[in-house]
Amino acid sequence: MPASQSRREIFRLLFGATLASAGLPLISSCSAGPQTGGSDVLGRARQTGSIRAGFDNQAPWGFVDDNNAVTGGVVELTRKGLTDLGIPAMEGIVTPFESLIPGLQARRFDLITGGMGIVTKRCDQILFTDPFILARESFVMKKDARYKVSTYEDVAENPDMKLAVDPTGIERTYATALGVKEDQLVLAGGLAEMIAAVKGGRADALSVSSTSINTILSNPQNGDLIASEGITPVIDGKPQLGGVGIGFRKEDRPLRDAFNEQIKKYMQNGETARIMGPFGFSPSDIEAAAGHTSSELCATQS
């Protein structure tokens, strides 16, 4: 697959036009001006009926479809929660992943959607809802690859191996914590570039959330690729659960708390799986998140 192929093209090949969401709010660029108003973001959003959400355009979590509408598993769950809180309109602001937290703090938008992992270093900066999915880790390689990879330790034990990772993704942290050297990493900005690195021979494998495996392998252009089973890395004796939540500013705890109540309700009544399932999210990964809290993950996740 050429490196220039976009994430939304990958997702469209997998799911087709049936998920196009005509009439959904259009996307804006990350250059949108900062939001104004006081600290009562929830009250203001209910009054105006609208709120801005930052995301990094990564299928199937949150992306822009062929109709230029914002959709994806986490985006649609976010939209449902906002609607039930009396905020019917959500404007999506495409923002590079590494700029999402700074953009939130600069008030360019009022929440982060689209799939951000709950880890300690991010918890120091923002608030998260409780997780609604636990995303395992998988490895993708060519069928005729010289190495078959199923763990980060497999890479660490073979110094001549190269592993493609997103430079801002949690996979880079996992890899280095488990012994992979920096010179073994091929830094590739996003799924399409990581796949291109493997197909082009610059990397022996790529590391990605197992949620993205269907997106990769169901693309007919990727018939030469295979994937490992999902794993839960263990770092310093602590399982890295891959919990994903929605992010808010520290001072906007009332908004986070109100949204968190919606998430808890959806986890109990099956709405989470119903909303995210059509985008390829596993019911078992959703069910695994039940009972975990953001406080727990903030204290244990690297």
Short mmCIF file of N, CA and C in Angstrom, two decimals, residues 79-230:
data_model
loop_
_atom_site.label_atom_id
_atom_site.label_comp_id
_atom_site.label_asym_id
_atom_site.label_seq_id
_atom_site.Cartn_x
_atom_site.Cartn_y
_atom_site.Cartn_z
N ARG A 79 -20.40 11.56 20.92
CA ARG A 79 -21.58 12.30 20.44
C ARG A 79 -22.84 11.86 21.21
N LYS A 80 -22.98 10.57 21.45
CA LYS A 80 -24.12 10.06 22.21
C LYS A 80 -24.12 10.64 23.63
N GLY A 81 -22.95 10.64 24.28
CA GLY A 81 -22.87 11.17 25.63
C GLY A 81 -23.21 12.64 25.69
N LEU A 82 -22.71 13.41 24.74
CA LEU A 82 -22.99 14.84 24.72
C LEU A 82 -24.48 15.11 24.48
N THR A 83 -25.06 14.37 23.56
CA THR A 83 -26.49 14.54 23.28
C THR A 83 -27.32 14.29 24.53
N ASP A 84 -26.97 13.23 25.25
CA ASP A 84 -27.72 12.90 26.47
C ASP A 84 -27.47 13.89 27.59
N LEU A 85 -26.42 14.70 27.46
CA LEU A 85 -26.16 15.77 28.43
C LEU A 85 -26.78 17.08 28.00
N GLY A 86 -27.51 17.08 26.88
CA GLY A 86 -28.16 18.29 26.42
C GLY A 86 -27.30 19.14 25.51
N ILE A 87 -26.30 18.50 24.88
CA ILE A 87 -25.41 19.20 23.95
C ILE A 87 -25.50 18.48 22.60
N PRO A 88 -26.41 18.87 21.72
CA PRO A 88 -26.68 18.08 20.51
C PRO A 88 -25.65 18.21 19.40
N ALA A 89 -24.81 19.25 19.42
CA ALA A 89 -23.88 19.46 18.31
C ALA A 89 -22.44 19.37 18.79
N MET A 90 -21.62 18.60 18.05
CA MET A 90 -20.20 18.48 18.36
C MET A 90 -19.40 18.82 17.11
N GLU A 91 -18.53 19.80 17.21
CA GLU A 91 -17.65 20.16 16.10
C GLU A 91 -16.29 19.51 16.33
N GLY A 92 -15.83 18.74 15.35
CA GLY A 92 -14.55 18.07 15.46
C GLY A 92 -13.42 18.94 14.94
N ILE A 93 -12.32 19.00 15.70
CA ILE A 93 -11.15 19.78 15.32
C ILE A 93 -9.98 18.82 15.10
N VAL A 94 -9.59 18.59 13.85
CA VAL A 94 -8.46 17.72 13.55
C VAL A 94 -7.18 18.33 14.10
N THR A 95 -6.47 17.55 14.90
CA THR A 95 -5.27 18.02 15.59
C THR A 95 -4.25 16.89 15.66
N PRO A 96 -2.99 17.12 15.34
CA PRO A 96 -1.98 16.07 15.51
C PRO A 96 -2.01 15.53 16.93
N PHE A 97 -1.78 14.24 17.06
CA PHE A 97 -1.92 13.60 18.37
C PHE A 97 -1.11 14.31 19.44
N GLU A 98 0.15 14.66 19.11
CA GLU A 98 1.02 15.28 20.11
C GLU A 98 0.56 16.67 20.51
N SER A 99 -0.38 17.24 19.74
CA SER A 99 -0.88 18.59 20.04
C SER A 99 -2.25 18.57 20.71
N LEU A 100 -2.81 17.40 20.95
CA LEU A 100 -4.15 17.33 21.52
C LEU A 100 -4.21 17.89 22.94
N ILE A 101 -3.31 17.46 23.80
CA ILE A 101 -3.34 17.97 25.17
C ILE A 101 -3.00 19.46 25.21
N PRO A 102 -1.96 19.92 24.52
CA PRO A 102 -1.73 21.37 24.48
C PRO A 102 -2.91 22.15 23.91
N GLY A 103 -3.57 21.60 22.88
CA GLY A 103 -4.73 22.28 22.30
C GLY A 103 -5.89 22.36 23.27
N LEU A 104 -6.09 21.29 24.06
CA LEU A 104 -7.14 21.30 25.07
C LEU A 104 -6.83 22.36 26.13
N GLN A 105 -5.60 22.39 26.58
CA GLN A 105 -5.22 23.34 27.62
C GLN A 105 -5.27 24.78 27.12
N ALA A 106 -5.06 24.97 25.82
CA ALA A 106 -5.14 26.31 25.23
C ALA A 106 -6.57 26.70 24.88
N ARG A 107 -7.52 25.81 25.18
CA ARG A 107 -8.95 26.04 24.99
C ARG A 107 -9.35 26.16 23.51
N ARG A 108 -8.60 25.49 22.66
CA ARG A 108 -9.02 25.42 21.26
C ARG A 108 -10.22 24.49 21.11
N PHE A 109 -10.38 23.60 22.05
CA PHE A 109 -11.55 22.72 22.13
C PHE A 109 -11.71 22.33 23.58
N ASP A 110 -12.84 21.70 23.92
CA ASP A 110 -13.18 21.45 25.32
C ASP A 110 -13.10 19.99 25.74
N LEU A 111 -12.78 19.11 24.82
CA LEU A 111 -12.57 17.71 25.18
C LEU A 111 -11.75 17.04 24.08
N ILE A 112 -11.16 15.90 24.43
CA ILE A 112 -10.40 15.09 23.47
C ILE A 112 -11.14 13.79 23.25
N THR A 113 -11.48 13.51 22.00
CA THR A 113 -12.12 12.25 21.65
C THR A 113 -11.21 11.50 20.69
N GLY A 114 -11.66 10.35 20.20
CA GLY A 114 -10.93 9.64 19.16
C GLY A 114 -9.94 8.60 19.62
N GLY A 115 -9.79 8.34 20.93
CA GLY A 115 -8.96 7.22 21.32
C GLY A 115 -7.64 7.55 21.97
N MET A 116 -7.64 8.20 23.13
CA MET A 116 -6.40 8.50 23.86
C MET A 116 -6.26 7.55 25.04
N GLY A 117 -5.09 6.90 25.12
CA GLY A 117 -4.83 5.97 26.20
C GLY A 117 -4.68 6.67 27.53
N ILE A 118 -5.18 6.04 28.58
CA ILE A 118 -5.10 6.59 29.94
C ILE A 118 -3.80 6.11 30.57
N VAL A 119 -2.80 6.99 30.62
CA VAL A 119 -1.50 6.66 31.20
C VAL A 119 -1.08 7.78 32.14
N THR A 120 -0.17 7.46 33.03
CA THR A 120 0.19 8.36 34.12
C THR A 120 0.62 9.74 33.64
N LYS A 121 1.49 9.78 32.63
CA LYS A 121 2.03 11.07 32.20
C LYS A 121 0.94 11.98 31.64
N ARG A 122 -0.10 11.40 31.05
CA ARG A 122 -1.21 12.22 30.56
C ARG A 122 -2.15 12.61 31.69
N CYS A 123 -2.32 11.70 32.65
CA CYS A 123 -3.16 12.01 33.80
C CYS A 123 -2.62 13.17 34.62
N ASP A 124 -1.31 13.39 34.55
CA ASP A 124 -0.72 14.53 35.24
C ASP A 124 -1.16 15.85 34.63
N GLN A 125 -1.67 15.79 33.39
CA GLN A 125 -2.00 17.01 32.66
C GLN A 125 -3.51 17.23 32.48
N ILE A 126 -4.27 16.14 32.34
CA ILE A 126 -5.70 16.27 32.08
C ILE A 126 -6.48 15.23 32.87
N LEU A 127 -7.81 15.36 32.86
CA LEU A 127 -8.71 14.38 33.45
C LEU A 127 -9.23 13.44 32.37
N PHE A 128 -9.48 12.19 32.74
CA PHE A 128 -10.06 11.20 31.83
C PHE A 128 -11.36 10.66 32.41
N THR A 129 -12.24 10.25 31.53
CA THR A 129 -13.35 9.41 31.95
C THR A 129 -12.79 8.04 32.31
N ASP A 130 -13.61 7.21 32.94
CA ASP A 130 -13.25 5.81 33.11
C ASP A 130 -13.12 5.17 31.72
N PRO A 131 -12.31 4.12 31.60
CA PRO A 131 -12.13 3.49 30.29
C PRO A 131 -13.39 2.77 29.82
N PHE A 132 -13.61 2.79 28.52
CA PHE A 132 -14.74 2.06 27.94
C PHE A 132 -14.26 0.96 26.99
N ILE A 133 -12.95 0.80 26.87
CA ILE A 133 -12.37 -0.30 26.12
C ILE A 133 -10.94 -0.51 26.60
N LEU A 134 -10.50 -1.77 26.61
CA LEU A 134 -9.11 -2.09 26.87
C LEU A 134 -8.53 -2.62 25.57
N ALA A 135 -7.61 -1.88 24.99
CA ALA A 135 -7.04 -2.21 23.69
C ALA A 135 -5.72 -2.96 23.88
N ARG A 136 -5.67 -4.19 23.42
CA ARG A 136 -4.43 -4.97 23.48
C ARG A 136 -3.47 -4.53 22.37
N GLU A 137 -2.29 -5.12 22.37
CA GLU A 137 -1.27 -4.80 21.38
C GLU A 137 -1.04 -5.99 20.45
N SER A 138 -0.83 -5.70 19.16
CA SER A 138 -0.55 -6.75 18.18
C SER A 138 0.60 -6.31 17.28
N PHE A 139 1.13 -7.27 16.53
CA PHE A 139 2.22 -7.02 15.61
C PHE A 139 1.81 -7.50 14.22
N VAL A 140 2.13 -6.70 13.22
CA VAL A 140 1.81 -7.02 11.84
C VAL A 140 3.11 -7.15 11.07
N MET A 141 3.21 -8.19 10.24
CA MET A 141 4.41 -8.43 9.46
C MET A 141 4.01 -9.09 8.14
N LYS A 142 4.95 -9.19 7.21
CA LYS A 142 4.70 -9.88 5.96
C LYS A 142 4.63 -11.38 6.20
N LYS A 143 3.85 -12.07 5.39
CA LYS A 143 3.72 -13.52 5.56
C LYS A 143 5.05 -14.23 5.44
N ASP A 144 5.94 -13.71 4.61
CA ASP A 144 7.25 -14.34 4.43
C ASP A 144 8.34 -13.63 5.24
N ALA A 145 7.94 -12.97 6.32
CA ALA A 145 8.91 -12.22 7.13
C ALA A 145 9.97 -13.16 7.71
N ARG A 146 11.17 -12.63 7.88
CA ARG A 146 12.27 -13.45 8.43
C ARG A 146 12.05 -13.75 9.90
N TYR A 147 11.29 -12.90 10.59
CA TYR A 147 10.95 -13.12 11.99
C TYR A 147 9.43 -13.09 12.14
N LYS A 148 8.92 -13.96 13.00
CA LYS A 148 7.52 -13.90 13.39
C LYS A 148 7.48 -13.30 14.79
N VAL A 149 6.83 -12.16 14.91
CA VAL A 149 6.86 -11.39 16.15
C VAL A 149 5.52 -11.51 16.87
N SER A 150 5.56 -11.77 18.16
CA SER A 150 4.32 -11.81 18.95
C SER A 150 4.43 -11.01 20.24
N THR A 151 5.65 -10.58 20.61
CA THR A 151 5.84 -9.76 21.81
C THR A 151 6.94 -8.74 21.54
N TYR A 152 7.00 -7.72 22.39
CA TYR A 152 8.09 -6.75 22.30
C TYR A 152 9.43 -7.40 22.64
N GLU A 153 9.38 -8.38 23.52
CA GLU A 153 10.61 -9.09 23.88
C GLU A 153 11.20 -9.81 22.67
N ASP A 154 10.36 -10.30 21.76
CA ASP A 154 10.86 -10.92 20.53
C ASP A 154 11.75 -9.96 19.76
N VAL A 155 11.35 -8.70 19.71
CA VAL A 155 12.13 -7.69 19.00
C VAL A 155 13.42 -7.41 19.76
N ALA A 156 13.31 -7.26 21.06
CA ALA A 156 14.48 -6.93 21.88
C ALA A 156 15.56 -8.01 21.78
N GLU A 157 15.13 -9.26 21.63
CA GLU A 157 16.08 -10.38 21.58
C GLU A 157 16.77 -10.52 20.23
N ASN A 158 16.34 -9.75 19.23
CA ASN A 158 16.93 -9.81 17.89
C ASN A 158 17.38 -8.41 17.49
N PRO A 159 18.61 -8.02 17.83
CA PRO A 159 19.05 -6.63 17.64
C PRO A 159 19.01 -6.14 16.20
N ASP A 160 18.99 -7.06 15.23
CA ASP A 160 18.93 -6.62 13.84
C ASP A 160 17.51 -6.38 13.35
N MET A 161 16.54 -6.64 14.20
CA MET A 161 15.15 -6.40 13.83
C MET A 161 14.81 -4.93 13.88
N LYS A 162 13.86 -4.52 13.02
CA LYS A 162 13.34 -3.16 13.01
C LYS A 162 11.83 -3.21 13.24
N LEU A 163 11.35 -2.35 14.14
CA LEU A 163 9.93 -2.30 14.48
C LEU A 163 9.38 -0.92 14.17
N ALA A 164 8.34 -0.85 13.37
CA ALA A 164 7.71 0.42 13.03
C ALA A 164 6.70 0.79 14.10
N VAL A 165 6.80 2.02 14.60
CA VAL A 165 5.87 2.54 15.60
C VAL A 165 5.56 3.99 15.26
N ASP A 166 4.41 4.45 15.74
CA ASP A 166 4.09 5.86 15.65
C ASP A 166 4.91 6.58 16.72
N PRO A 167 5.61 7.66 16.38
CA PRO A 167 6.47 8.31 17.38
C PRO A 167 5.72 8.85 18.58
N THR A 168 4.43 9.11 18.45
CA THR A 168 3.66 9.65 19.57
C THR A 168 2.79 8.59 20.24
N GLY A 169 2.84 7.36 19.75
CA GLY A 169 1.98 6.30 20.27
C GLY A 169 2.54 5.63 21.51
N ILE A 170 1.66 4.96 22.24
CA ILE A 170 2.07 4.26 23.46
C ILE A 170 2.97 3.08 23.14
N GLU A 171 2.89 2.57 21.90
CA GLU A 171 3.71 1.42 21.51
C GLU A 171 5.20 1.74 21.62
N ARG A 172 5.58 2.95 21.34
CA ARG A 172 7.00 3.33 21.47
C ARG A 172 7.44 3.21 22.92
N THR A 173 6.59 3.63 23.84
CA THR A 173 6.89 3.52 25.26
C THR A 173 7.00 2.06 25.68
N TYR A 174 6.03 1.24 25.25
CA TYR A 174 6.08 -0.18 25.58
C TYR A 174 7.37 -0.82 25.08
N ALA A 175 7.71 -0.53 23.81
CA ALA A 175 8.87 -1.17 23.19
C ALA A 175 10.15 -0.86 23.96
N THR A 176 10.40 0.41 24.23
CA THR A 176 11.66 0.78 24.89
C THR A 176 11.69 0.29 26.34
N ALA A 177 10.53 0.28 27.00
CA ALA A 177 10.48 -0.20 28.38
C ALA A 177 10.78 -1.69 28.45
N LEU A 178 10.52 -2.42 27.37
CA LEU A 178 10.72 -3.87 27.35
C LEU A 178 11.98 -4.28 26.59
N GLY A 179 12.89 -3.34 26.43
CA GLY A 179 14.21 -3.69 25.95
C GLY A 179 14.53 -3.42 24.51
N VAL A 180 13.58 -2.91 23.74
CA VAL A 180 13.85 -2.58 22.35
C VAL A 180 14.67 -1.30 22.30
N LYS A 181 15.78 -1.32 21.53
CA LYS A 181 16.66 -0.16 21.44
C LYS A 181 16.06 0.87 20.49
N GLU A 182 16.38 2.13 20.74
CA GLU A 182 15.86 3.21 19.89
C GLU A 182 16.27 3.03 18.44
N ASP A 183 17.49 2.48 18.21
CA ASP A 183 17.92 2.31 16.82
C ASP A 183 17.23 1.14 16.13
N GLN A 184 16.41 0.39 16.87
CA GLN A 184 15.59 -0.65 16.26
C GLN A 184 14.22 -0.14 15.81
N LEU A 185 13.90 1.09 16.22
CA LEU A 185 12.58 1.64 15.93
C LEU A 185 12.60 2.43 14.62
N VAL A 186 11.58 2.19 13.81
CA VAL A 186 11.34 2.99 12.61
C VAL A 186 10.14 3.88 12.94
N LEU A 187 10.37 5.17 13.07
CA LEU A 187 9.31 6.09 13.47
C LEU A 187 8.51 6.48 12.24
N ALA A 188 7.23 6.15 12.25
CA ALA A 188 6.36 6.38 11.10
C ALA A 188 5.08 7.03 11.59
N GLY A 189 4.71 8.14 10.97
CA GLY A 189 3.58 8.94 11.44
C GLY A 189 2.24 8.40 11.00
N GLY A 190 1.73 7.42 11.72
CA GLY A 190 0.40 6.91 11.44
C GLY A 190 0.41 5.53 10.79
N LEU A 191 -0.77 4.94 10.73
CA LEU A 191 -0.94 3.56 10.29
C LEU A 191 -0.45 3.34 8.86
N ALA A 192 -0.82 4.24 7.95
CA ALA A 192 -0.44 4.06 6.56
C ALA A 192 1.08 4.04 6.39
N GLU A 193 1.77 4.93 7.08
CA GLU A 193 3.23 4.98 6.97
C GLU A 193 3.88 3.76 7.61
N MET A 194 3.30 3.24 8.69
CA MET A 194 3.86 2.04 9.31
C MET A 194 3.72 0.84 8.39
N ILE A 195 2.55 0.72 7.75
CA ILE A 195 2.34 -0.38 6.80
C ILE A 195 3.32 -0.27 5.64
N ALA A 196 3.52 0.94 5.14
CA ALA A 196 4.45 1.15 4.04
C ALA A 196 5.87 0.75 4.44
N ALA A 197 6.25 1.01 5.70
CA ALA A 197 7.58 0.64 6.17
C ALA A 197 7.77 -0.86 6.17
N VAL A 198 6.75 -1.59 6.58
CA VAL A 198 6.83 -3.06 6.58
C VAL A 198 6.84 -3.59 5.15
N LYS A 199 5.95 -3.11 4.32
CA LYS A 199 5.88 -3.59 2.95
C LYS A 199 7.14 -3.25 2.17
N GLY A 200 7.75 -2.09 2.46
CA GLY A 200 8.94 -1.66 1.76
C GLY A 200 10.23 -2.23 2.30
N GLY A 201 10.16 -3.01 3.39
CA GLY A 201 11.34 -3.64 3.93
C GLY A 201 12.14 -2.79 4.90
N ARG A 202 11.65 -1.59 5.23
CA ARG A 202 12.37 -0.76 6.21
C ARG A 202 12.14 -1.25 7.63
N ALA A 203 11.07 -2.00 7.84
CA ALA A 203 10.76 -2.57 9.15
C ALA A 203 10.34 -4.02 8.98
N ASP A 204 10.67 -4.84 9.98
CA ASP A 204 10.27 -6.24 9.96
C ASP A 204 8.82 -6.42 10.41
N ALA A 205 8.35 -5.51 11.26
CA ALA A 205 6.99 -5.60 11.79
C ALA A 205 6.57 -4.22 12.25
N LEU A 206 5.30 -4.07 12.51
CA LEU A 206 4.79 -2.86 13.12
C LEU A 206 4.00 -3.23 14.36
N SER A 207 3.95 -2.32 15.29
CA SER A 207 3.23 -2.52 16.53
C SER A 207 2.06 -1.56 16.58
N VAL A 208 0.87 -2.10 16.91
CA VAL A 208 -0.34 -1.29 16.84
C VAL A 208 -1.38 -1.89 17.78
N SER A 209 -2.33 -1.08 18.18
CA SER A 209 -3.45 -1.59 18.95
C SER A 209 -4.17 -2.68 18.17
N SER A 210 -4.54 -3.75 18.85
CA SER A 210 -5.22 -4.86 18.16
C SER A 210 -6.54 -4.42 17.55
N THR A 211 -7.08 -3.29 18.02
CA THR A 211 -8.31 -2.77 17.45
C THR A 211 -8.14 -2.41 15.98
N SER A 212 -6.92 -2.07 15.58
CA SER A 212 -6.66 -1.65 14.21
C SER A 212 -6.38 -2.83 13.27
N ILE A 213 -6.30 -4.04 13.80
CA ILE A 213 -5.92 -5.18 12.97
C ILE A 213 -6.93 -5.44 11.86
N ASN A 214 -8.22 -5.39 12.18
CA ASN A 214 -9.22 -5.60 11.13
C ASN A 214 -9.10 -4.55 10.03
N THR A 215 -8.80 -3.32 10.43
CA THR A 215 -8.61 -2.25 9.46
C THR A 215 -7.50 -2.59 8.48
N ILE A 216 -6.44 -3.20 8.99
CA ILE A 216 -5.29 -3.54 8.15
C ILE A 216 -5.57 -4.77 7.29
N LEU A 217 -5.95 -5.87 7.92
CA LEU A 217 -6.01 -7.14 7.21
C LEU A 217 -7.22 -7.25 6.28
N SER A 218 -8.26 -6.49 6.52
CA SER A 218 -9.41 -6.55 5.64
C SER A 218 -9.24 -5.70 4.38
N ASN A 219 -8.18 -4.92 4.32
CA ASN A 219 -7.87 -4.17 3.11
C ASN A 219 -7.31 -5.15 2.07
N PRO A 220 -7.94 -5.28 0.91
CA PRO A 220 -7.47 -6.25 -0.09
C PRO A 220 -6.04 -6.01 -0.55
N GLN A 221 -5.54 -4.82 -0.38
CA GLN A 221 -4.16 -4.53 -0.76
C GLN A 221 -3.14 -5.09 0.24
N ASN A 222 -3.64 -5.59 1.38
CA ASN A 222 -2.74 -6.08 2.41
C ASN A 222 -2.79 -7.59 2.56
N GLY A 223 -3.05 -8.28 1.46
CA GLY A 223 -3.13 -9.74 1.50
C GLY A 223 -1.81 -10.41 1.82
N ASP A 224 -0.72 -9.66 1.75
CA ASP A 224 0.60 -10.23 2.05
C ASP A 224 0.99 -10.06 3.51
N LEU A 225 0.07 -9.55 4.33
CA LEU A 225 0.38 -9.30 5.74
C LEU A 225 -0.36 -10.27 6.65
N ILE A 226 0.23 -10.53 7.81
CA ILE A 226 -0.40 -11.32 8.86
C ILE A 226 -0.24 -10.57 10.18
N ALA A 227 -1.00 -10.98 11.19
CA ALA A 227 -0.94 -10.31 12.49
C ALA A 227 -0.84 -11.33 13.60
N SER A 228 -0.19 -10.93 14.68
CA SER A 228 -0.11 -11.77 15.87
C SER A 228 -1.38 -11.64 16.69
N GLU A 229 -1.54 -12.52 17.66
CA GLU A 229 -2.63 -12.40 18.62
C GLU A 229 -2.39 -11.19 19.52
N GLY A 230 -3.48 -10.61 20.03
CA GLY A 230 -3.33 -9.48 20.93
C GLY A 230 -2.69 -9.86 22.25
#
